[in-house]
mmCIF file of C-alpha atoms in Angstrom:
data_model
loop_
_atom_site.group_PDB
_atom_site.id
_atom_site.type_symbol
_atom_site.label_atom_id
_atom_site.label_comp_id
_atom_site.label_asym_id
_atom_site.label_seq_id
_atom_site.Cartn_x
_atom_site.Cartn_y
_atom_site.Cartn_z
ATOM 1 C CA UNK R 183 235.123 42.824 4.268
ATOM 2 C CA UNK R 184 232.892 45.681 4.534
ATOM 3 C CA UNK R 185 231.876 47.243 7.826
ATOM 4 C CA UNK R 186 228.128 46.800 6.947
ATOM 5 C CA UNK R 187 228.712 42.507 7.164
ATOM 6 C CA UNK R 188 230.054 42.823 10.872
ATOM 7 C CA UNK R 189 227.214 45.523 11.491
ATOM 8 C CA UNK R 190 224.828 43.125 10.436
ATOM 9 C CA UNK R 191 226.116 39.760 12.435
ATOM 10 C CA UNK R 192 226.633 42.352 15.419
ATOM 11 C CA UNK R 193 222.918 43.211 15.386
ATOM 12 C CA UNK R 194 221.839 39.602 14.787
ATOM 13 C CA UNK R 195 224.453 38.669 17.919
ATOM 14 C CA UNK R 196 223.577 41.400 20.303
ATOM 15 C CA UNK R 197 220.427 39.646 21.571
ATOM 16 C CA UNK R 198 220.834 37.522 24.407
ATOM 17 C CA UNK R 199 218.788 34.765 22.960
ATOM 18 C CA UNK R 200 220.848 32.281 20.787
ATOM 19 C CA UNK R 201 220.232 33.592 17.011
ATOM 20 C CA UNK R 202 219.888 29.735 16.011
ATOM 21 C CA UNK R 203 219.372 28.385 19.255
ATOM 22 C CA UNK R 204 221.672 26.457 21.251
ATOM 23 C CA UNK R 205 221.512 23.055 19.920
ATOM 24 C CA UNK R 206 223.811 21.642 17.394
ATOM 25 C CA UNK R 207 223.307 21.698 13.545
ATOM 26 C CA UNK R 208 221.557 17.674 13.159
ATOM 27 C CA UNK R 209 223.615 16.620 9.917
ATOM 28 C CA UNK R 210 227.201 18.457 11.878
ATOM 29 C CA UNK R 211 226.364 16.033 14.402
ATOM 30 C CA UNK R 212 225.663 13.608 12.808
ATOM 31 C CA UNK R 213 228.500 13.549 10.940
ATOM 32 C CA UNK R 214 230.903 14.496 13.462
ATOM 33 C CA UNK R 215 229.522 11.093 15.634
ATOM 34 C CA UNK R 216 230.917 9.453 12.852
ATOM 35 C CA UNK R 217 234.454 10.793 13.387
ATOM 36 C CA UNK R 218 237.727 10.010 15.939
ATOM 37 C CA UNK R 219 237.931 13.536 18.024
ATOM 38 C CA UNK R 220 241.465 15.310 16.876
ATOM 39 C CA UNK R 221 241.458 19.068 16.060
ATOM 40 C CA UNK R 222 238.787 20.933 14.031
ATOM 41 C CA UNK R 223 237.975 24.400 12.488
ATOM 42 C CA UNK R 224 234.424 25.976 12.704
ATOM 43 C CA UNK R 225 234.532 29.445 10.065
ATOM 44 C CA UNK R 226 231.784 31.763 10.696
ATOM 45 C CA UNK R 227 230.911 29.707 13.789
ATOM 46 C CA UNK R 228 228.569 32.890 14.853
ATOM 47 C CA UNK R 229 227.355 32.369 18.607
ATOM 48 C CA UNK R 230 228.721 29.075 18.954
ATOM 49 C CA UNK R 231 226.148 26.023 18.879
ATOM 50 C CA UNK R 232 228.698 23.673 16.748
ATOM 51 C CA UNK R 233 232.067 24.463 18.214
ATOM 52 C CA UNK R 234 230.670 23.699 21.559
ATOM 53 C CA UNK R 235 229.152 20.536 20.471
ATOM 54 C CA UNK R 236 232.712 19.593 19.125
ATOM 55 C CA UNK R 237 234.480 20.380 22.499
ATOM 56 C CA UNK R 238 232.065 18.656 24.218
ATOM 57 C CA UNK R 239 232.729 15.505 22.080
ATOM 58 C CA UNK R 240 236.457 15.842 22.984
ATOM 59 C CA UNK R 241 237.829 17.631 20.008
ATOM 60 C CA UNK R 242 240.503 20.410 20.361
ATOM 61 C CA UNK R 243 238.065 23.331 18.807
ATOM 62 C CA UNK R 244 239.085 26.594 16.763
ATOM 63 C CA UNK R 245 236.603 29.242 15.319
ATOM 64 C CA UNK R 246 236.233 32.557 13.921
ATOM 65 C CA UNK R 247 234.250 35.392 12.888
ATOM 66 C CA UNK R 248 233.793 38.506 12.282
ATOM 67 C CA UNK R 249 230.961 39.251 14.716
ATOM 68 C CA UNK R 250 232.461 40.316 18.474
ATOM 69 C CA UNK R 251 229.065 39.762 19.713
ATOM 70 C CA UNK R 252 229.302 35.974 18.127
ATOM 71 C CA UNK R 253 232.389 35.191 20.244
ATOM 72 C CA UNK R 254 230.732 37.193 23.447
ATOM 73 C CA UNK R 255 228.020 35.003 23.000
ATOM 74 C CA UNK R 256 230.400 31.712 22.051
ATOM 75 C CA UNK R 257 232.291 31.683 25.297
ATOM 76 C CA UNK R 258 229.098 32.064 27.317
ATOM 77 C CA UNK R 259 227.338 29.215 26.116
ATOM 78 C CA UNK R 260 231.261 27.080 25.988
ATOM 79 C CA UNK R 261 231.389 28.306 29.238
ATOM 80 C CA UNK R 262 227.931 27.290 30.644
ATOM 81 C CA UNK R 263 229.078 23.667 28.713
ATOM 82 C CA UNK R 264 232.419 23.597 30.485
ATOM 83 C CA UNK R 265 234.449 23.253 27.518
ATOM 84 C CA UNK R 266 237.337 25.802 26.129
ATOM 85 C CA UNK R 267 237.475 26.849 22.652
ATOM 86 C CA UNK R 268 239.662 29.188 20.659
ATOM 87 C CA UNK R 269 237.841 31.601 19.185
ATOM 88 C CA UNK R 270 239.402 35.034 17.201
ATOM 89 C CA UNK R 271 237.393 37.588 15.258
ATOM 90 C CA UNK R 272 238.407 38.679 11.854
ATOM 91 C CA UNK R 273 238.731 37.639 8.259
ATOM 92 C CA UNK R 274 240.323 34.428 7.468
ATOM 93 C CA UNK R 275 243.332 36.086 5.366
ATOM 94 C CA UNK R 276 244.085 37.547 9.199
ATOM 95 C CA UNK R 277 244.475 34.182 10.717
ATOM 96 C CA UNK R 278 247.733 32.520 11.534
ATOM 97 C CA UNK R 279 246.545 28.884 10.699
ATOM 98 C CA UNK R 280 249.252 26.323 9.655
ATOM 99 C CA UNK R 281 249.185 24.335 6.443
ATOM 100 C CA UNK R 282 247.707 20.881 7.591
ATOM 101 C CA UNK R 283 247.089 21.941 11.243
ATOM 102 C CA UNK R 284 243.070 20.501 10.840
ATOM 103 C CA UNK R 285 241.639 16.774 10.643
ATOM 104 C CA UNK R 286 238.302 18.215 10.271
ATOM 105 C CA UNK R 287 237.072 21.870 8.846
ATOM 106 C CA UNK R 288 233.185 22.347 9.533
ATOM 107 C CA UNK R 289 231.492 24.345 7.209
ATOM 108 C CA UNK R 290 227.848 24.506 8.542
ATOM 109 C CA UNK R 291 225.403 28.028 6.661
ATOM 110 C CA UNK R 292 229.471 29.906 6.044
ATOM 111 C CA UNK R 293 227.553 31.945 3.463
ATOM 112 C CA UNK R 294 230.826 33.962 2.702
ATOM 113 C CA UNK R 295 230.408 37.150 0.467
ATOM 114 C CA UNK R 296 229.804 35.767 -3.279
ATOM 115 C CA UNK R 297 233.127 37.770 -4.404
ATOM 116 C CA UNK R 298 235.244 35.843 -2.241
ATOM 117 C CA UNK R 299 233.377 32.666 -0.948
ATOM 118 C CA UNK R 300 235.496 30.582 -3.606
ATOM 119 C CA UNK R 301 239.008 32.062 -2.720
ATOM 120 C CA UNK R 302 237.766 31.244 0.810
ATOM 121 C CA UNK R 303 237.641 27.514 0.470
ATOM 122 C CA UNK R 304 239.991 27.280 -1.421
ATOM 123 C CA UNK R 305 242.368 29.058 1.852
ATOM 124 C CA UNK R 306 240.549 26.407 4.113
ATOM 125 C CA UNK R 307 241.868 23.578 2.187
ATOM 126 C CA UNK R 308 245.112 24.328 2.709
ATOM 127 C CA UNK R 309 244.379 24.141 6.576
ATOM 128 C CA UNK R 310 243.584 20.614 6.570
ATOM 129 C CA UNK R 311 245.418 17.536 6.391
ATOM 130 C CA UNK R 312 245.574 14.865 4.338
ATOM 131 C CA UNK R 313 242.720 12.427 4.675
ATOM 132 C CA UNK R 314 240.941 15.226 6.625
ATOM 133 C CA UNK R 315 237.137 15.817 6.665
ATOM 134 C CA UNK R 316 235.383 18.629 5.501
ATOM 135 C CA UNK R 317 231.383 18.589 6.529
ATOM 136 C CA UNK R 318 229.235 21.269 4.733
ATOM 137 C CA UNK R 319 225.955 22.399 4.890
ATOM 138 C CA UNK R 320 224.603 25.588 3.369
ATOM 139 C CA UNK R 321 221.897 26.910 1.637
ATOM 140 C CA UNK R 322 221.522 26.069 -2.340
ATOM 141 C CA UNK R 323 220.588 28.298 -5.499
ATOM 142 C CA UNK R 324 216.954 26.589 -5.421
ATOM 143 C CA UNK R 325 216.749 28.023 -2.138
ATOM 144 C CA UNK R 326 215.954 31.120 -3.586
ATOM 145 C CA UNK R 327 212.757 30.573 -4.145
ATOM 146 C CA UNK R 328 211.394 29.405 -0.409
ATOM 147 C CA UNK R 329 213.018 32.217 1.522
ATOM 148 C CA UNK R 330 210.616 34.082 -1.525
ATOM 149 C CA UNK R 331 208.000 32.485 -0.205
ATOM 150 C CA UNK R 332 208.551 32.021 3.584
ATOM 151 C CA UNK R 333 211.243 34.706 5.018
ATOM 152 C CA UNK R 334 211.560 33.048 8.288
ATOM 153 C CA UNK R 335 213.407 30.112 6.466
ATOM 154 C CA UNK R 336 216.898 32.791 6.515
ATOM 155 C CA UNK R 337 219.591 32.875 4.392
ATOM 156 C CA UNK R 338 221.010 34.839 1.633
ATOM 157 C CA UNK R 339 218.488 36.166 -0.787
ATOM 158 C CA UNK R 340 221.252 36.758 -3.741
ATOM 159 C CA UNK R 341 221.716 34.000 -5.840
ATOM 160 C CA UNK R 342 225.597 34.301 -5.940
ATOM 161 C CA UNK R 343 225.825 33.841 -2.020
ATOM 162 C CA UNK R 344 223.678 29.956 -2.660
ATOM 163 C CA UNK R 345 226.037 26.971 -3.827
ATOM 164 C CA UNK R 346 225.483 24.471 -6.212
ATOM 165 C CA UNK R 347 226.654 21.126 -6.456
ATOM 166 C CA UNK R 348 229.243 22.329 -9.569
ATOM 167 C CA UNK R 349 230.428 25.053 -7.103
ATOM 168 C CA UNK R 350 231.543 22.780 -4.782
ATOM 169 C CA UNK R 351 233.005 20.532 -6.702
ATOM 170 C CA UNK R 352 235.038 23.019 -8.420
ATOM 171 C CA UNK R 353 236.321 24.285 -4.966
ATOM 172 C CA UNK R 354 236.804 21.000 -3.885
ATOM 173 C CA UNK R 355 238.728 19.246 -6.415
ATOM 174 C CA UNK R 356 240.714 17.224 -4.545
ATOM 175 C CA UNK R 357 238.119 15.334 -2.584
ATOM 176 C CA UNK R 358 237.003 12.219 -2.590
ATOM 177 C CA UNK R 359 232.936 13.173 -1.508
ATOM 178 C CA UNK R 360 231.393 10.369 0.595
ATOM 179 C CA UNK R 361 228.011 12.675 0.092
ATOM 180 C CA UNK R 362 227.163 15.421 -2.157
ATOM 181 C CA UNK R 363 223.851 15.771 -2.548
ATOM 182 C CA UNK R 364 221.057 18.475 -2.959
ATOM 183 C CA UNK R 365 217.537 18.361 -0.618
ATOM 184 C CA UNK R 366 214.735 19.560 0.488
ATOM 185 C CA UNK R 367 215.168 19.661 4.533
ATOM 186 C CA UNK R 368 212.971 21.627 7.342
ATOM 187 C CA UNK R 369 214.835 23.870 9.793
ATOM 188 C CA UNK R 370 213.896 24.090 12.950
ATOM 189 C CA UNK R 371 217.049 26.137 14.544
ATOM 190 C CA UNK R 372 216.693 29.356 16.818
ATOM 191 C CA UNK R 373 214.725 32.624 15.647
ATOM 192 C CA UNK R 374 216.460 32.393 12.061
ATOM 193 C CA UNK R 375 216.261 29.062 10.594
ATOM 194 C CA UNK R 376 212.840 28.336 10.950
ATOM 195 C CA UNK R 377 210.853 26.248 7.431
ATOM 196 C CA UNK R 378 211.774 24.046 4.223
ATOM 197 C CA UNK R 379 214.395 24.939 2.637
ATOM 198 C CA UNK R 380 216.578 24.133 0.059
ATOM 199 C CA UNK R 381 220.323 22.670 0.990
ATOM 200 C CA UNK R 382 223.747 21.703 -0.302
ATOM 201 C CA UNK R 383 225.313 18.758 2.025
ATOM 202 C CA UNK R 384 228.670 16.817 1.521
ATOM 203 C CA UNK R 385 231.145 15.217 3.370
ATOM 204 C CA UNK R 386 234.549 15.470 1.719
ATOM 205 C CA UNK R 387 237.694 13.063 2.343
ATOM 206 C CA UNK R 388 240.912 15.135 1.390
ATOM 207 C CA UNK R 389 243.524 13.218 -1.218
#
């Protein structure tokens, strides 16, 4: 992954306030209320906010990211919380996960590079366990057009970094979804996140 990417997060990190606050994404936990505690994945977990929600709720937590500044900034606030997490910086090619070692992979705004964001799920699923969870929420192509009108909203403003429904689907294909839908929602999260917006969410069940 190019240099510029972890310039970028490290910038966005470097701050001490929390990028997207401290608070945990509502439909994450929401969904992960839902679910028996066992051992969970957070990719491009950034400064934290989920993975520390997740240890708090008793699961054994894992993240990464590129961003050394996101995992300074992770341990601080798991810290403050009183929870551990394990938390490693680089790619996801450079991790040492083991085939089925997940019951639950959170994918909450993992806006991956659009030349490998595919390839990338399609890694993760082999990390998780039959009858595993995957919860997503990310930005969709229709969002687009509000960060046009409203910048504060964030995200990517390239098309081919926004899912669609079809996308996931097609990187999902073993799934059975238990939601997969496409709204409208307002963000209210940190410096970042912060308007309507337009938003992919499902909850996956692996075969």
């Amino acid at each position: 992954m190019e240099e510029i990417w972890k310039d970028r997060w490290n910038e966005r990190y470097s701050s001490e306030q929390f990028a997207y606050g401290k608070e945990p994404n509502k439909y994450l936990k929401n969904e992960l209320d839902k679910l028996k505690s066992g051992t969970i994945l957070f990719p491009a977990e950034g400064e934290g906010r989920n993975a520390v929600y997740a240890a708090k709720k008793g699961w054994n937590v894992f993240a990464f990211d590129i961003s050394s500044e996101g995992k300074r900034k992770a341990l601080q606030l798991a810290d403050s919380n009183n929870v551990k997490i394990s938390y490693e910086i680089g790619e996801l090619e450079t991790m040492n996960y083991e085939t089925g070692q997940f019951d639950a992979i959170a994918l909450i705004y993992a806006h991956f590079p659009a030349n490998i964001k595919s390839q990338y799920h399609r890694i993760l699923d082999t990390y998780l366990r039959k009858d595993g969870v995957v919860i997503f929420e990310a930005f969709s192509k229709k969002h687009l057009e509000y960060v046009q009108k409203d910048a504060k909203v964030g995200g990517p403003k390239d098309i081919e970094s926004l899912f669609s429904i079809e996308e996931i689907q097609s990187d999902f294909p073993d799934y059975d979804f238990e939601e997969l839908t496409e709204i409208e929602i307002e963000l209210n999260e940190g410096e970042f996140h912060n308007g309507k917006g337009s938003v992919i969410r499902f909850v996956g069940r692996k075969k």
